[in-house]
XYZ file of C-alpha atoms in Angstrom:
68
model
C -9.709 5.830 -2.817
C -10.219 9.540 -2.015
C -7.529 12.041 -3.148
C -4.812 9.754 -3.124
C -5.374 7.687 0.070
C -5.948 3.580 0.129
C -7.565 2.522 2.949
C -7.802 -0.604 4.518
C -10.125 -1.694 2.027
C -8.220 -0.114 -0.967
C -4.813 -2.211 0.330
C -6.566 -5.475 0.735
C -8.724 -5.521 -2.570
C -4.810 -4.263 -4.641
C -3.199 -6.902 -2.580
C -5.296 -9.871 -2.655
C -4.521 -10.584 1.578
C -8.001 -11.577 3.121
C -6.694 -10.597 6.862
C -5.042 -7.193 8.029
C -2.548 -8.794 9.607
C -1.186 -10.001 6.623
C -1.520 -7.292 4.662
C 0.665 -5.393 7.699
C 3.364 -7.889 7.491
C 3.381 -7.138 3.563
C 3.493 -3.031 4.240
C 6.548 -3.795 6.636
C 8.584 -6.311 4.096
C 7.713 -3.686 1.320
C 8.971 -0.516 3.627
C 5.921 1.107 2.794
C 4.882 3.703 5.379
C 1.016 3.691 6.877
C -0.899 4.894 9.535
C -2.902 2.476 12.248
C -6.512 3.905 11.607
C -9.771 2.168 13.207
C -9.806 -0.480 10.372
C -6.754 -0.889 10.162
C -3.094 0.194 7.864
C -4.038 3.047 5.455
C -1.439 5.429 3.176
C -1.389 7.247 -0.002
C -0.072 6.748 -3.560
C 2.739 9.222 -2.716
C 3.713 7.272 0.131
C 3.753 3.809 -1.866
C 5.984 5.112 -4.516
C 8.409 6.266 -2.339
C 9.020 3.180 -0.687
C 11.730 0.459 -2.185
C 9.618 -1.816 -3.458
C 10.658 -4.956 -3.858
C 9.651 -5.653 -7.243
C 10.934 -8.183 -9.496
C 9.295 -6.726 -12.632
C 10.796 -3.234 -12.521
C 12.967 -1.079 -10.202
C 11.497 2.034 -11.553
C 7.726 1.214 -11.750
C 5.552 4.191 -10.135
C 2.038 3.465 -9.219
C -1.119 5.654 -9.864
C -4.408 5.859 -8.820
C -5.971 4.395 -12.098
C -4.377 1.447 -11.329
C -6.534 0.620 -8.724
């Protein structure tokens, strides 16, 4: 991660999906908003916490960086 941006790689290693295709559909159920780049979906922290995350742990939860 570089100044608060996940790439492709970032999103599949947090997520677990092995294919970008799932790990698209996930982005769309989630609402979170990416970008299409030459890998594939990337975004940033800021953009992750301000989608409605669908979260049965915690409505409130706010990611970081160190939790990567």
């Amino acid at each position: 991660m570089l100044n608060g941006v996940l790439s492709t790689a970032d999103l599949l290693a947090a997520t677990s999906y092995e294919s970008v295709g799932a790990l698209r559909r996930s982005l769309d159920k989630q609402g979170v908003p990416y970008f299409l780049g030459r890998d594939g979906p990337w975004t940033t922290i800021e953009l992750v916490n301000s989608a409605k995350l669908k979260d049965a742990n915690s409505d409130n939860e706010r990611y970081s960086p160190e939790m990567l």
